[in-house]
Coordinates of N, CA and C in Angstrom, one line a residue:
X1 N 136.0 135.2 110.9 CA 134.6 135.3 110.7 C 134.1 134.2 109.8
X2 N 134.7 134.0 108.8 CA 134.5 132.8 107.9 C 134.5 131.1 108.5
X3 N 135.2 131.3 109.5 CA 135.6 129.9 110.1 C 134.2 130.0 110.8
X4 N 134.0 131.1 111.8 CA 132.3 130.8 112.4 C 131.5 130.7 111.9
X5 N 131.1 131.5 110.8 CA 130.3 130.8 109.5 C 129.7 129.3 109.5
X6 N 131.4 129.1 108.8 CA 131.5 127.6 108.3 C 131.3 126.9 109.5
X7 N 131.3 126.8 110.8 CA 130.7 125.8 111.8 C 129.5 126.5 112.3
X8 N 129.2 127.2 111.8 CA 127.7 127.4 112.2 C 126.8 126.8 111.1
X9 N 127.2 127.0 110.1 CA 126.8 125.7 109.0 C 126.8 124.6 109.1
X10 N 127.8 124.2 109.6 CA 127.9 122.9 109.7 C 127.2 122.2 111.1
X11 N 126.9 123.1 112.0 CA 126.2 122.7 113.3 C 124.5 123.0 112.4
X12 N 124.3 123.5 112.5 CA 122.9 123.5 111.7 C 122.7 122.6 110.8
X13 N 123.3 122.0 110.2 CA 123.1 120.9 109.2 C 122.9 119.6 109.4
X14 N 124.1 119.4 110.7 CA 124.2 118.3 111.8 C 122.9 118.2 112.1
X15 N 122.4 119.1 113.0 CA 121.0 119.3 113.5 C 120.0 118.8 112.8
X16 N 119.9 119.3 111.9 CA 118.6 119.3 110.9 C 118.9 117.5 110.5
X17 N 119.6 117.2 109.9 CA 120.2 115.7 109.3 C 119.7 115.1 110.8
X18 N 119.8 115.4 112.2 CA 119.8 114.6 113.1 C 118.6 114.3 113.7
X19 N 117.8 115.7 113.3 CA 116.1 115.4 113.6 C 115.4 115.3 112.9
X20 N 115.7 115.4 111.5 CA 114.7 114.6 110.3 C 115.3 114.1 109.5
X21 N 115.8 112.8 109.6 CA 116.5 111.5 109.0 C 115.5 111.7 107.8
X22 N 115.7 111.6 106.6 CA 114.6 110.9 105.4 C 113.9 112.2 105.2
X23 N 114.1 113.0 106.0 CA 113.3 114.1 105.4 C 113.6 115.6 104.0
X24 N 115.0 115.5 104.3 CA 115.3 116.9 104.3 C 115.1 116.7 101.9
X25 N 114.2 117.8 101.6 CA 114.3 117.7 100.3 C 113.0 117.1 100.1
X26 N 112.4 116.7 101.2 CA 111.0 115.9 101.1 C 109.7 116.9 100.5
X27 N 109.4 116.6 99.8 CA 107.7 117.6 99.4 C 106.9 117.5 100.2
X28 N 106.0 118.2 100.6 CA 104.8 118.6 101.5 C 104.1 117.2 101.1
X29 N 103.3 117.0 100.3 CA 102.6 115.7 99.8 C 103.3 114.5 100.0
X30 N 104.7 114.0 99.8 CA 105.7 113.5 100.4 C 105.2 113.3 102.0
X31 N 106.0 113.9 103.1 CA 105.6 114.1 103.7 C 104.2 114.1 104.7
X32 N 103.0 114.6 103.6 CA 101.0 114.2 104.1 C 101.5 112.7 104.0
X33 N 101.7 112.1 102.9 CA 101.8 110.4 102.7 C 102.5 110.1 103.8
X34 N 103.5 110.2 104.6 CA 103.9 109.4 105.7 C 103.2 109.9 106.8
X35 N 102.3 110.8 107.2 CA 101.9 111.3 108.2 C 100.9 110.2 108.0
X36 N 100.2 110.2 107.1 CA 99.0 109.4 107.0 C 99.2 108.0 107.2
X37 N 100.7 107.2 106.3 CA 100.9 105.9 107.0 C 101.2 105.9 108.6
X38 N 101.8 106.7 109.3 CA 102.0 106.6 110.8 C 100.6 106.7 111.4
X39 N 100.1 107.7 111.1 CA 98.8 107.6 111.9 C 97.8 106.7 111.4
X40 N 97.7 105.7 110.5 CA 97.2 104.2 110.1 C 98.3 103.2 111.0
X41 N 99.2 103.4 111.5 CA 100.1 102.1 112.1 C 99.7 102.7 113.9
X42 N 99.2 103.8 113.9 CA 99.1 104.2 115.2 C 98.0 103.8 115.7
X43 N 96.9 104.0 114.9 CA 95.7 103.2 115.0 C 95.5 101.5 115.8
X44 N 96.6 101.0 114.8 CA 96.5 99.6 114.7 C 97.9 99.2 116.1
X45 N 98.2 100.0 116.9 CA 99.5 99.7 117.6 C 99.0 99.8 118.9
X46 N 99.3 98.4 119.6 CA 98.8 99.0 121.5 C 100.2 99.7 122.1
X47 N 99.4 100.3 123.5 CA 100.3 100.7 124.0 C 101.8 100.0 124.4
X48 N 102.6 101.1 124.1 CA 103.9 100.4 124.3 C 105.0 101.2 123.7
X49 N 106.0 100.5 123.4 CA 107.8 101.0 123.2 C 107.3 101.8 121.2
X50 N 106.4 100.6 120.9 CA 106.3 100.7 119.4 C 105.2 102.1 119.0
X51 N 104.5 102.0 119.9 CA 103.4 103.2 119.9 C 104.5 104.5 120.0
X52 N 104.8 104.4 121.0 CA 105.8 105.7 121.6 C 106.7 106.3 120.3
X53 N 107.3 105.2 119.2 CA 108.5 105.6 118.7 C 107.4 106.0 117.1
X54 N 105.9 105.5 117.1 CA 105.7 106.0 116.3 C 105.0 107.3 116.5
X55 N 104.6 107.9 118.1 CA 103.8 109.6 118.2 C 105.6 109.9 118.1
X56 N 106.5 109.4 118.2 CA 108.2 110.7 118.2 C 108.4 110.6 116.7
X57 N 107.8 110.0 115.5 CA 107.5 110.0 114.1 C 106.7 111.1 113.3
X58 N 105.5 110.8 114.3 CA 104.8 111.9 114.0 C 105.1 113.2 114.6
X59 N 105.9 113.1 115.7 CA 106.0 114.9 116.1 C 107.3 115.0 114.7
X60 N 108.1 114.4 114.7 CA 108.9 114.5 113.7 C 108.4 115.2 112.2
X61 N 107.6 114.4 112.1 CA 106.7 114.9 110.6 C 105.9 115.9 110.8
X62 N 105.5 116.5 111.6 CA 104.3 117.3 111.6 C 105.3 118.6 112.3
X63 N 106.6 118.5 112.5 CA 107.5 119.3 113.2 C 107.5 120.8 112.3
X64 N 107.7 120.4 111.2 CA 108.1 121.4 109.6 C 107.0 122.3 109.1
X65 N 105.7 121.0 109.5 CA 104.7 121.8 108.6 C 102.9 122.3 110.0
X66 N 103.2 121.5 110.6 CA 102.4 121.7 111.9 C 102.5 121.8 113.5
X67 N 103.4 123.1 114.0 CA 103.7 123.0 115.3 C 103.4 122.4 116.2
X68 N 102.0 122.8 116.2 CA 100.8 122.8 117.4 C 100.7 121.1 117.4
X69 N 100.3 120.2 116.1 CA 100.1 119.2 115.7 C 101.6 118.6 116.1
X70 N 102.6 118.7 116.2 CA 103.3 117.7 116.2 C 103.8 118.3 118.0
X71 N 103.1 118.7 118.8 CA 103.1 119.1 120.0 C 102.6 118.3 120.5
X72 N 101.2 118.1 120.2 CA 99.9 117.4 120.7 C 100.6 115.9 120.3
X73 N 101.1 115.4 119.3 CA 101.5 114.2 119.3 C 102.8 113.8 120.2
X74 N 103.9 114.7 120.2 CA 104.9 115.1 121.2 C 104.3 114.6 122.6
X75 N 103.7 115.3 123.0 CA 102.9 115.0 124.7 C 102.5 113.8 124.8
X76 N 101.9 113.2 123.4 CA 101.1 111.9 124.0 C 102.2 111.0 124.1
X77 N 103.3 111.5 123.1 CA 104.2 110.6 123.5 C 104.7 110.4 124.7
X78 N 105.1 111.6 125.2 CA 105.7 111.8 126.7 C 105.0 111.3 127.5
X79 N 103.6 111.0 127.7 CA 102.9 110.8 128.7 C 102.7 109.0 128.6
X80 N 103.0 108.5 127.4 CA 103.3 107.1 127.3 C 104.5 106.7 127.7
X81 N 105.4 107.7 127.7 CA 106.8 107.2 127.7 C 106.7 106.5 129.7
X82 N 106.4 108.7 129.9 CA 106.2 108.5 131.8 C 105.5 107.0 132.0
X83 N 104.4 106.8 131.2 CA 103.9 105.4 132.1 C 104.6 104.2 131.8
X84 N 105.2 104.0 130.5 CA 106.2 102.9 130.5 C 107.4 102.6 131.5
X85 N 107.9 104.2 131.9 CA 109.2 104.2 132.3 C 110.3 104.1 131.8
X86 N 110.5 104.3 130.4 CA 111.7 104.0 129.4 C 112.5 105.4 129.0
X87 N 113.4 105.1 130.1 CA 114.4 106.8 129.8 C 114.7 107.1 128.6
X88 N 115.2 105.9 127.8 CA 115.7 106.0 126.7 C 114.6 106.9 125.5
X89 N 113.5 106.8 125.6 CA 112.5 107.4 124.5 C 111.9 108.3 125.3
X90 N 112.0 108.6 126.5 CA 111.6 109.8 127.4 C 112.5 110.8 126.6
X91 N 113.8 110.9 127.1 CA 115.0 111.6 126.2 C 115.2 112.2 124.9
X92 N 114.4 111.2 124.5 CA 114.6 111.4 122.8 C 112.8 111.8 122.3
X93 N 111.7 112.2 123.6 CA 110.6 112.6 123.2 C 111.2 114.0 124.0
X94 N 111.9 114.3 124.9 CA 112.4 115.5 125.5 C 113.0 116.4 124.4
X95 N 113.7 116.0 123.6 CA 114.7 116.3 122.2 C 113.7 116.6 121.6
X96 N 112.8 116.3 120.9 CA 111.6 116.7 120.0 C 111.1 117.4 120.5
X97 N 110.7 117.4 121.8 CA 109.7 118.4 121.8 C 110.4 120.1 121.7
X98 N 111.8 119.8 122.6 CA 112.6 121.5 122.4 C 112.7 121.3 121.3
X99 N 113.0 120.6 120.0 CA 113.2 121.2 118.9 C 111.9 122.0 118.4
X100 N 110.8 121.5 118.3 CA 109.8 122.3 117.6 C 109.3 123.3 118.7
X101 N 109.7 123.6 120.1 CA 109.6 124.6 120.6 C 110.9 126.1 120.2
X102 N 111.9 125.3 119.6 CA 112.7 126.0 118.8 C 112.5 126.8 117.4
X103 N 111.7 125.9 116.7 CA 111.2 126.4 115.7 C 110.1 127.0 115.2
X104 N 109.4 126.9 116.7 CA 108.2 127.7 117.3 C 108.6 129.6 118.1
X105 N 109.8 130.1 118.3 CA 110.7 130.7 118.2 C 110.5 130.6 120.1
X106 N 109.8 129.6 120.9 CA 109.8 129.7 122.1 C 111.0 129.1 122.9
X107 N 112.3 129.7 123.1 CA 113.3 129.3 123.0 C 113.5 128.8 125.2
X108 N 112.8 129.6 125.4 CA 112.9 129.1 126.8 C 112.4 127.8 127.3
X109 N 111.0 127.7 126.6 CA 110.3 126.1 126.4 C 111.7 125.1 125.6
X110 N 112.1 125.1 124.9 CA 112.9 124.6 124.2 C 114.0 124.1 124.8
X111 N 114.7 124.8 126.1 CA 116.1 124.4 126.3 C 115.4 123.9 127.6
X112 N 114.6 124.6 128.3 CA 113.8 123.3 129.5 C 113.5 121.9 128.6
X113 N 113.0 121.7 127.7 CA 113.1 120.5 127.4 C 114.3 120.0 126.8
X114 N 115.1 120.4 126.0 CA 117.2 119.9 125.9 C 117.2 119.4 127.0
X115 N 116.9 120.8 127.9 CA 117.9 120.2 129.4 C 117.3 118.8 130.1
X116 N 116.1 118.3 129.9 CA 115.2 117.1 130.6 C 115.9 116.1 130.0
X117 N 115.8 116.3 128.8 CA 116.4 115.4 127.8 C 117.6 115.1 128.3
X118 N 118.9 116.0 128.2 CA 120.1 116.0 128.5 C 120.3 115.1 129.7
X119 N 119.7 115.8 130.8 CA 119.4 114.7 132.0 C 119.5 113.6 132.2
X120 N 118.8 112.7 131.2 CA 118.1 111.9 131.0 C 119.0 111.0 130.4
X121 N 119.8 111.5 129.3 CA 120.7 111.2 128.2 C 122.3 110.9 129.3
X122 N 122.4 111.8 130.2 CA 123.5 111.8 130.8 C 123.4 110.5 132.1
X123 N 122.4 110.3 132.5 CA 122.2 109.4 133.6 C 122.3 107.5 132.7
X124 N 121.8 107.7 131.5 CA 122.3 106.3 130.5 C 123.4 106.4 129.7
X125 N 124.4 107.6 130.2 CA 125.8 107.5 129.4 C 125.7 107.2 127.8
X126 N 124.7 108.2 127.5 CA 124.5 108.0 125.6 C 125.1 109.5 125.2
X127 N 126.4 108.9 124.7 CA 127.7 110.2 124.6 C 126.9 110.9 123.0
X128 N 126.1 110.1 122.3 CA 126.1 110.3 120.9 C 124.6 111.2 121.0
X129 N 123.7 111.1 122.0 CA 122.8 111.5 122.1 C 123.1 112.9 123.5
X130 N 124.2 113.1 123.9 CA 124.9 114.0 124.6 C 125.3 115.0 123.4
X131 N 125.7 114.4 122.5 CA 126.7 115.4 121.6 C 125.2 116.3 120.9
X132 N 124.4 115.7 120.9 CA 123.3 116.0 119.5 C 122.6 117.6 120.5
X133 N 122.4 117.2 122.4 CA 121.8 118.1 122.6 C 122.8 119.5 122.9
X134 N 123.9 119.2 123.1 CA 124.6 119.7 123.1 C 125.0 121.0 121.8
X135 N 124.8 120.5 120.9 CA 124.4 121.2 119.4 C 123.3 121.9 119.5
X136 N 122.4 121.2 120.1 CA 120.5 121.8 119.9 C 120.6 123.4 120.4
X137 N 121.3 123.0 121.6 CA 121.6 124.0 123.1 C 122.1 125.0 122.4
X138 N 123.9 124.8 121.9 CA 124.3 125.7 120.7 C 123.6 126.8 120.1
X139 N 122.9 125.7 119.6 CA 122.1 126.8 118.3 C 121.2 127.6 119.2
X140 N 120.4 127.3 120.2 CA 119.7 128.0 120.7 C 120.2 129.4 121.1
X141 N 121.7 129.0 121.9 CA 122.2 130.0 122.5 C 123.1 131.2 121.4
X142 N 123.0 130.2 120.2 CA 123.5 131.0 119.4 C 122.8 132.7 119.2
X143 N 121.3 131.7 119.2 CA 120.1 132.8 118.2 C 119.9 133.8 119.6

């Protein structure tokens, strides 16, 4: 019982560490201040690879403290990604968006998007981005 514990700990930690780099320990106001620099560089950014990686910044940031909001940025990502065609940030806007459908407690939304992602992840042989949804999935199936 202890040993599941301890890797259920340690899978949730992995997680959290893997979808908010720089964040974890961050203050709310912390936090408003980077939302507000990304959405000033978003402003000023045409369409493209650079736009894209900053709406998966913002769903990032707005993941903790605004569902709905980092949804709405989630999507626009997605729908930049589709028009670019870049699997790579498709994947990793698929990954974001189940996560905060995870912590939105909508777990069915959530693993249809893992699994798009995963798809996605498995067709460009990115073992490191295989292992992460593979974790996500975990936890889901854990709860």
């Amino acid at each position: 019982m202890k040993i599941k514990r301890f890797f259920i700990i340690v899978l949730l930690g992995t997680l959290i560490s893997h979808f908010l780099p720089g964040q974890s320990g961050m203050k709310k106001t912390d936090i408003q201040a980077k939302i507000d620099r990304l959405l000033s560089k978003l402003e000023n950014t045409p369409e493209g690879l650079a736009r894209v990686r900053i709406l998966g910044d913002l769903t990032r940031a707005f993941a903790r403290i605004d569902h709905d909001k980092a949804l709405h940025y989630g999507y626009r990502g997605l729908d930049l990604c589709k028009k670019l065609k870049d699997k790579k940030e498709l994947a990793e806007i698929y990954n974001l968006l189940g996560m905060v459908y995870a912590w939105k407690g909508n777990y069915k939304k959530s693993l249809e998007n893992f699994q798009l992602s995963f798809d996605l992840k498995k067709q460009l042989d990115d073992k490191k981005g295989l292992a992460g949804l593979y974790n996500n999935m975990a936890i889901i199936y854990k709860d």
